[in-house]
Coordinates of C-alpha atoms in Angstrom, one line a residue:
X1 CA 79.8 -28.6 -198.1
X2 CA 79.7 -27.2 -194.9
X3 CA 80.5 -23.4 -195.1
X4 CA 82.6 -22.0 -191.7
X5 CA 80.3 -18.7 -191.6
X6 CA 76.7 -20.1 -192.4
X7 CA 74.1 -22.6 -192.1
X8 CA 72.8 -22.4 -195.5
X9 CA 73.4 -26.4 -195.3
X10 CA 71.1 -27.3 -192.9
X11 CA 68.5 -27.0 -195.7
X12 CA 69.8 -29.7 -197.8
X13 CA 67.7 -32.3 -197.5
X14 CA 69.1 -35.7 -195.9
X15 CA 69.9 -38.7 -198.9
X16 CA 67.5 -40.9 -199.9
X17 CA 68.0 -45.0 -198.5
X18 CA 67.8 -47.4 -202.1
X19 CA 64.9 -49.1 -201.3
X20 CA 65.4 -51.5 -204.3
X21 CA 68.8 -52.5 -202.2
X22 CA 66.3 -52.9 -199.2
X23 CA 63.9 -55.1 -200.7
X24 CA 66.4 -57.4 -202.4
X25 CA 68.8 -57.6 -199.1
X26 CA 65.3 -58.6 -197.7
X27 CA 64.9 -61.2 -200.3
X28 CA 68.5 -62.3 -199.8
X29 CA 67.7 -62.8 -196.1
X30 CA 65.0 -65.1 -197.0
X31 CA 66.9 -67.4 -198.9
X32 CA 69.6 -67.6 -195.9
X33 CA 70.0 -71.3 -194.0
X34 CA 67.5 -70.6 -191.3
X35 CA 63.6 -70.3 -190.7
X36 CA 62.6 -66.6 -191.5
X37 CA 63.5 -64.2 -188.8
X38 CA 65.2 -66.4 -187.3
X39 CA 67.9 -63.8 -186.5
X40 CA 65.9 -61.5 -185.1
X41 CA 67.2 -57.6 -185.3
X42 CA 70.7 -58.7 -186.8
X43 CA 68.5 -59.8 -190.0
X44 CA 67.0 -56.2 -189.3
X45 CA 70.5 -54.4 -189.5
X46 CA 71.9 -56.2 -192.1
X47 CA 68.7 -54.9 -194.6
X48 CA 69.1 -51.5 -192.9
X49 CA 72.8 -50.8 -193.7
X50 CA 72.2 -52.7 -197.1
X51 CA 69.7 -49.6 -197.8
X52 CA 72.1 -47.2 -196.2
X53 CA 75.0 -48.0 -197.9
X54 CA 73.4 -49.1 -201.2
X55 CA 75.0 -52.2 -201.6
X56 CA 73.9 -55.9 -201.0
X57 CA 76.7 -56.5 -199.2
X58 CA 77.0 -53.9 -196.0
X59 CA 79.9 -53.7 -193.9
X60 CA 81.2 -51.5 -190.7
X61 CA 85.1 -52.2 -190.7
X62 CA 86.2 -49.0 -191.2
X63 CA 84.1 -47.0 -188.5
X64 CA 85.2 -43.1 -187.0
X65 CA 84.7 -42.1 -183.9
X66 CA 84.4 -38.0 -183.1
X67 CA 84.7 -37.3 -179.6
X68 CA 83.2 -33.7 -178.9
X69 CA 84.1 -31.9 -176.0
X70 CA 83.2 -28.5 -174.0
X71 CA 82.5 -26.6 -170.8
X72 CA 79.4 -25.5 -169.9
X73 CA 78.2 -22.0 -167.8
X74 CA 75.6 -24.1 -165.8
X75 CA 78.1 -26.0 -164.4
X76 CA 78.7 -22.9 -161.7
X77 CA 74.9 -23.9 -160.4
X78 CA 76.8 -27.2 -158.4
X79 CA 74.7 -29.4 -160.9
X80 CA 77.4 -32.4 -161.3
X81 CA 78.8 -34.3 -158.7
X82 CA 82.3 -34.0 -160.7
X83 CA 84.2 -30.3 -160.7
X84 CA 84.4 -28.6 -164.0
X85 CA 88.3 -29.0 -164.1
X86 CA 87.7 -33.2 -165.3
X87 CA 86.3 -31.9 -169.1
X88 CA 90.1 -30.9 -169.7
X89 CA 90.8 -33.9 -167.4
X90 CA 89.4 -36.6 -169.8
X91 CA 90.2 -34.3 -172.9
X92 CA 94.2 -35.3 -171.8
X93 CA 92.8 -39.0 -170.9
X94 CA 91.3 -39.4 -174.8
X95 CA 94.4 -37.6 -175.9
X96 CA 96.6 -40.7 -174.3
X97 CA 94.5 -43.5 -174.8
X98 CA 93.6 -44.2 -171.1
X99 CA 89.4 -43.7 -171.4
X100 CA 87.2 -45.9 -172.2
X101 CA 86.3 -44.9 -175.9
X102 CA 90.1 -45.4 -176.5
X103 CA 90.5 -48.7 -175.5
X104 CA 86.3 -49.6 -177.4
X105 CA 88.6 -48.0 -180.5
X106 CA 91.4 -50.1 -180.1
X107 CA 89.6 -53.3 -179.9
X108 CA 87.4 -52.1 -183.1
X109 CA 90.3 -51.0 -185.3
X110 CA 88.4 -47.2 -185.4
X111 CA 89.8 -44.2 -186.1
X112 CA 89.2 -41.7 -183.2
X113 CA 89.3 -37.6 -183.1
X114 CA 88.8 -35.7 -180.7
X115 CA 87.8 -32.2 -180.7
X116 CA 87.7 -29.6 -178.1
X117 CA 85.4 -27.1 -178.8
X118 CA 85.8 -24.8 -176.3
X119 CA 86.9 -25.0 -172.2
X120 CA 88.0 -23.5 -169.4
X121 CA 91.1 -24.9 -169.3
X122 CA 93.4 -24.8 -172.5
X123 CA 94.4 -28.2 -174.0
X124 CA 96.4 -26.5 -176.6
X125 CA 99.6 -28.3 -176.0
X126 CA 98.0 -31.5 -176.9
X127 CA 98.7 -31.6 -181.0
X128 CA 96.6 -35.0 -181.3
X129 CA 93.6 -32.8 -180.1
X130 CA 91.9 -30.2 -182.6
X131 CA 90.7 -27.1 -181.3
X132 CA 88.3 -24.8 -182.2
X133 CA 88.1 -22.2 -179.3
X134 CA 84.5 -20.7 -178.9
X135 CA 84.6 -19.5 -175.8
X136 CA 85.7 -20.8 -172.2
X137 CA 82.7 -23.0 -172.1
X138 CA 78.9 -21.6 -173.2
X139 CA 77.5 -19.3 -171.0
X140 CA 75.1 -20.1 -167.5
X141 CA 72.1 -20.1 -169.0
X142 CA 69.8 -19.7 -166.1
X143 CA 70.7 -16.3 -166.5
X144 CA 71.8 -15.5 -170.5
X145 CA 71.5 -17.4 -173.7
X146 CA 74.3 -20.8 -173.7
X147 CA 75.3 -19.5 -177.0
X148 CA 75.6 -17.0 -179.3
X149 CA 74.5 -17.1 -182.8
X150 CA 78.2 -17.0 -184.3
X151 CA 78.8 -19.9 -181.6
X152 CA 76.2 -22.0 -182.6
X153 CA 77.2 -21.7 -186.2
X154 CA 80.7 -22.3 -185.7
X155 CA 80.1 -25.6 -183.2
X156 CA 77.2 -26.8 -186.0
X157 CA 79.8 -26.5 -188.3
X158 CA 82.4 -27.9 -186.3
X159 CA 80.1 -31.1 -186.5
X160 CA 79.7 -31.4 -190.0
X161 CA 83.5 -30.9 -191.0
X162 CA 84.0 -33.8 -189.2
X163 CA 81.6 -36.2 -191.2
X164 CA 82.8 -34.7 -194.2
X165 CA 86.6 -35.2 -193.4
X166 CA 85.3 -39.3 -192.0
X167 CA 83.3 -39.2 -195.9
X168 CA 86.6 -38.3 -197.7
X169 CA 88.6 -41.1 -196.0
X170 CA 86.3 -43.6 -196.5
X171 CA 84.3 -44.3 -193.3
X172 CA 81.3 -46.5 -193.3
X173 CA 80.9 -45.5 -189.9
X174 CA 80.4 -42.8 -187.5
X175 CA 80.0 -42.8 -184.0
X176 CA 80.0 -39.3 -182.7
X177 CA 80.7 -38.7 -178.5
X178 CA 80.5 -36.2 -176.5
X179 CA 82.3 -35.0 -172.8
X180 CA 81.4 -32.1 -171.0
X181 CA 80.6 -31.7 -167.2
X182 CA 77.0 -30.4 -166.8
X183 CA 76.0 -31.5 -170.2
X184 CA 73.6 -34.1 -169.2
X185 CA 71.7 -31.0 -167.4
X186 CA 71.9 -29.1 -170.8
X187 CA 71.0 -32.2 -172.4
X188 CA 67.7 -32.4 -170.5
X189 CA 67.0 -28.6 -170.7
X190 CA 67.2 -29.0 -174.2
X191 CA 64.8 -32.6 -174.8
X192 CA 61.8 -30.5 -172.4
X193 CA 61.8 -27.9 -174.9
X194 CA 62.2 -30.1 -177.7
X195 CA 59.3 -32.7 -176.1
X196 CA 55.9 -32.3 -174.2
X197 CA 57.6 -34.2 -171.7
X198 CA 57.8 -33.1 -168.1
X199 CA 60.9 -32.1 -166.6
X200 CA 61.0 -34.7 -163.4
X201 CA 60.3 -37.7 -165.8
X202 CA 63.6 -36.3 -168.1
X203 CA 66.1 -35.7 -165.4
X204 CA 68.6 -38.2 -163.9
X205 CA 71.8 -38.7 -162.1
X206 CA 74.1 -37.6 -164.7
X207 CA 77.4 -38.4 -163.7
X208 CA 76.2 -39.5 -160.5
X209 CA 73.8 -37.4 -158.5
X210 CA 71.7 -38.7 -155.4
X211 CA 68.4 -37.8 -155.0
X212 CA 69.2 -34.5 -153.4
X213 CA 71.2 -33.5 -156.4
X214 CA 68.7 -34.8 -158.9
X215 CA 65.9 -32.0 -157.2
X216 CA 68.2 -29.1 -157.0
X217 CA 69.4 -29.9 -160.6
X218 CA 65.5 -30.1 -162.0
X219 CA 65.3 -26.7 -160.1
X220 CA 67.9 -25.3 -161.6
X221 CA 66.5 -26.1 -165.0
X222 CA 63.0 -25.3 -164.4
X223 CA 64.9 -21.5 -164.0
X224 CA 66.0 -21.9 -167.2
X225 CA 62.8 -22.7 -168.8
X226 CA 61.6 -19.9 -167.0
X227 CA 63.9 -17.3 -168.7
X228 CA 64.3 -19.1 -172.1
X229 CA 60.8 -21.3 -173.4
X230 CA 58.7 -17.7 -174.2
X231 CA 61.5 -17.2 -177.1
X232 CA 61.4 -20.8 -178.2
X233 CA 60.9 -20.2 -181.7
X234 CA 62.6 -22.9 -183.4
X235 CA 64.9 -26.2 -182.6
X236 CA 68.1 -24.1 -183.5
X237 CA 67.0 -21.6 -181.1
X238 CA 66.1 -24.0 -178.2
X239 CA 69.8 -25.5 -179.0
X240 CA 71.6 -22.4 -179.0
X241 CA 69.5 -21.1 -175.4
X242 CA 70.5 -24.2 -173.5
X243 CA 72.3 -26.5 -175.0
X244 CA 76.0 -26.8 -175.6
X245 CA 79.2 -26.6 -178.2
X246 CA 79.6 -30.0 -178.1
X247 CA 75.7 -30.9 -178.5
X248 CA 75.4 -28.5 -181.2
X249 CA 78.4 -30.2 -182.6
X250 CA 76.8 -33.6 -182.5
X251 CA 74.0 -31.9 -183.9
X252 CA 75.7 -30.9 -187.1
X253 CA 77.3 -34.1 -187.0
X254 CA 74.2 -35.9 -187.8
X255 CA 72.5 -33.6 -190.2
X256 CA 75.2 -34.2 -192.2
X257 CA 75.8 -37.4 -192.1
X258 CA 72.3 -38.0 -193.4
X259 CA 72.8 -35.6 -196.0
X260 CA 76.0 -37.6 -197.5
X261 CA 74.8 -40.7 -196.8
X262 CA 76.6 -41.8 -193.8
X263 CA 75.3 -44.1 -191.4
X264 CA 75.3 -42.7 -187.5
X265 CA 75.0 -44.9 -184.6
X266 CA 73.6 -43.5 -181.9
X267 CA 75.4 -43.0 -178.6
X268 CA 73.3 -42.5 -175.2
X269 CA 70.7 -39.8 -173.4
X270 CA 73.0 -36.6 -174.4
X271 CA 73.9 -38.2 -178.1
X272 CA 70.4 -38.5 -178.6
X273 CA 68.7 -35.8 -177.4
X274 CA 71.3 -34.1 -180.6
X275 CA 69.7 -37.0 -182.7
X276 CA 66.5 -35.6 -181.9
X277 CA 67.2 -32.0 -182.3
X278 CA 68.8 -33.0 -185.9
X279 CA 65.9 -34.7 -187.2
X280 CA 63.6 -30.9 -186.2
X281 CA 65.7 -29.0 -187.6
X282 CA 66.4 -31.4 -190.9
X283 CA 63.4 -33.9 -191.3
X284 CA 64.1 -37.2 -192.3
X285 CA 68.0 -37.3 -190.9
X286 CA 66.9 -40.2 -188.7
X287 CA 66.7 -42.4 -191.7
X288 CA 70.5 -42.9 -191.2
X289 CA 70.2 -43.2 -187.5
X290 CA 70.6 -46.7 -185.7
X291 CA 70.2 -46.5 -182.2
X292 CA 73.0 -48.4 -179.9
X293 CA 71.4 -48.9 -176.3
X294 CA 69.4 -47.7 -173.8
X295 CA 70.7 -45.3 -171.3
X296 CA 70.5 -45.6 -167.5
X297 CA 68.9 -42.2 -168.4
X298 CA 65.4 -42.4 -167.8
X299 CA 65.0 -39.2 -170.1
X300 CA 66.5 -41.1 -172.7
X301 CA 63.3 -43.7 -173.3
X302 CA 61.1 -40.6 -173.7
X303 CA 63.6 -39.0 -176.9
X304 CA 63.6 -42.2 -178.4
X305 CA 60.2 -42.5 -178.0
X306 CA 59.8 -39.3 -179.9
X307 CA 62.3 -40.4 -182.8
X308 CA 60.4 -43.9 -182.8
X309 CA 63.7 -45.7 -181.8
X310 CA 64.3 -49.4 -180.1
X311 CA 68.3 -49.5 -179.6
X312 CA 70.1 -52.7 -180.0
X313 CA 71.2 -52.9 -176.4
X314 CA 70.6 -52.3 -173.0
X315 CA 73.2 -52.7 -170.4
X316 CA 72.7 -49.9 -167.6
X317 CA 75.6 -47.7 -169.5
X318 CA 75.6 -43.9 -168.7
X319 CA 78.9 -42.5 -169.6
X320 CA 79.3 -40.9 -172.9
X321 CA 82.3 -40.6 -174.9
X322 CA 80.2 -42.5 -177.6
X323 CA 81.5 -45.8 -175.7
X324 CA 77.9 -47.1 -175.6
X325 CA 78.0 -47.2 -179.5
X326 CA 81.5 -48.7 -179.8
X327 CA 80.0 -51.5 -177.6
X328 CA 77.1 -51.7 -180.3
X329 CA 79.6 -52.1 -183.7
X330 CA 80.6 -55.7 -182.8
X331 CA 76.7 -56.6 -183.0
X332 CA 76.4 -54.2 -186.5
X333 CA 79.4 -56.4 -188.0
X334 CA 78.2 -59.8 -187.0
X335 CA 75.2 -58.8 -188.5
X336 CA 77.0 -57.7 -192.0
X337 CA 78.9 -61.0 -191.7
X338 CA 75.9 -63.1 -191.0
X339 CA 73.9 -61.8 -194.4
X340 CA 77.5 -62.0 -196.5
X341 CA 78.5 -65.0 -195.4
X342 CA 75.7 -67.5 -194.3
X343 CA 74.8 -70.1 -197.4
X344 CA 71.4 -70.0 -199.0
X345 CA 69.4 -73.1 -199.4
X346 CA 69.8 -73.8 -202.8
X347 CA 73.8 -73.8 -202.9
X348 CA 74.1 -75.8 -199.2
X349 CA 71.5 -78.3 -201.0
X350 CA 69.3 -77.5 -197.4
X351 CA 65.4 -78.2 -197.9
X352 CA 63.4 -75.2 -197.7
X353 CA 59.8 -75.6 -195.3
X354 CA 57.3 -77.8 -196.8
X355 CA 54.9 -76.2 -198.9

């Protein structure tokens, strides 16, 4: 389990897909009432969560959704075209149904949480919100560290209670978002130190920079690289120097989820740039990854690149919350229903090809 004051688990090592479930789902799909591969990528899924959920008959019905949220220091550097103040903003929009990853939840029947890890503004009169308070946002770090170590501990953890608690009640599922203004500049910080990639072919609009903003934002975190990448030891260190609570959060999120067996679908540019971190620091996590859709990003073809990723989807979607993903579940469950459902030749009487 998880432990509130350590990160011994990070060294458990992710489960193991049944590949005998994978082989006879792919069997299965042969046998289906259509010309092999006929289905393309939702034959694909189907055999995928069959593996991942060790069953030859996969399904996504009950699916949660853990929307992390945070401030971050950077954002004094005038690197978002939105003001700080709209983290808390949306953190009161999730907490009365009125974003988009409410309305993607209602329509999917999900289970949604969401968690404020630590802003500038309290939210602490919201009771459908948990809190975990590590600081007023993580530190600017073009001039300090984003985190300390007790922070990054506590948000990694933070990340992995919440797959355990969506394990205990049953979730198939998990979709974990994130919200934070400045976090797609963190985001990027933290996919240059994690890639050979450089920096001007990583950064983007965000939440809607021109191309004035994009340069000053790329200065602001070639600075950064400038203070921090002679200390880069280590993924959890390059996490802790410039990323964010909620990143790390997601981080923790998905190393555990691949340690108990969970399937994670994969959000946009920030959600997987934590995908990417996750499988560093815990090889083989990205066995229980499924990637939704491609990002408006244009970092975000270069991470999943590097985790050797084609998402499902790509409709020019940039705006977090996980709401990419929700999009993607509809797809996941005709998929399930399609290899449950569909007749084989032999009991529709349908002639297989000619020999």
């Amino acid at each position: 389990m998880a432990s509130h004051t350590s990160l011994d688990w990070l060294k458990i090592s992710p489960a193991m897909p049944n590949e005998q479930i994978r082989h006879a789902a792919l069997q299965h799909q042969a046998q289906l009432t259509k010309p092999p591969g006929a289905l393309g990528r939702l034959e694909e899924i189907a055999v995928q969560l069959a593996a991942l959920q060790h069953t030859l008959h996969p399904s996504v019905d009950h699916v949660q959704i853990s929307i992390f949220a945070a401030d971050h220091g950077v954002a004094a550097e005038n690197i978002s075209a939105f003001p700080q103040s709209v983290t808390t903003e949306m953190i009161k929009n999730f907490a009365a149904g009125g974003a988009a990853i409410n309305v993607l939840a209602r329509i999917l029947g999900a289970q949604l949480e969401i968690i404020n890890l630590g802003t500038v503004h309290s939210t602490d009169t919201l009771t459908n919100v948990r809190h975990y308070h590590l600081g007023a946002g993580t530190a600017n770090f073009v001039h300090t560290a984003a985190m300390s170590e007790v922070q990054l501990t506590a948000a990694l953890n933070a990340g992995g209670v919440s797959v355990e608690q969506a394990r205990t009640n049953n979730r198939q599922l998990l979709i974990a978002g994130e919200m934070g203004i400045g976090n797609t500049t963190s985001a990027t910080a933290l996919a240059c130190l994690l890639l050979n990639v450089p920096l001007a072919q990583l950064a983007g609009a965000g939440s809607g920079l021109d191309s004035k903003g994009i340069a000053h934002k790329i200065r602001v975190i070639e600075r950064a690289l400038s203070l921090h990448s002679r200390y880069i030891h280590s993924p959890l260190e390059a996490l802790r120097r410039v990323g964010g609570f909620e990143i790390a959060a997601l981080t923790g999120a998905y190393i555990r989820g691949a340690q108990l067996g969970l399937p994670l679908l994969i959000d946009g540019f920030i959600s997987t740039v934590a995908a990417l971190a996750a499988e560093q620091i815990c090889m083989d996590s990205r066995n229980w990854f499924i990637y939704a859709h491609q990002s408006a990003e244009p970092g975000h073809a270069h991470v999943l690149k590097a985790l050797n990723a084609i998402p499902l989807l790509d409709l020019a979607m940039r705006l977090g919350e996980g709401s990419g993903a929700a999009v993607a579940v509809n797809l996941l469950r005709m998929a399930c229903s399609l290899h449950n459902e569909m007749a084989t030749f032999s009991t529709a009487h349908v002639s297989t090809r000619k020999q």
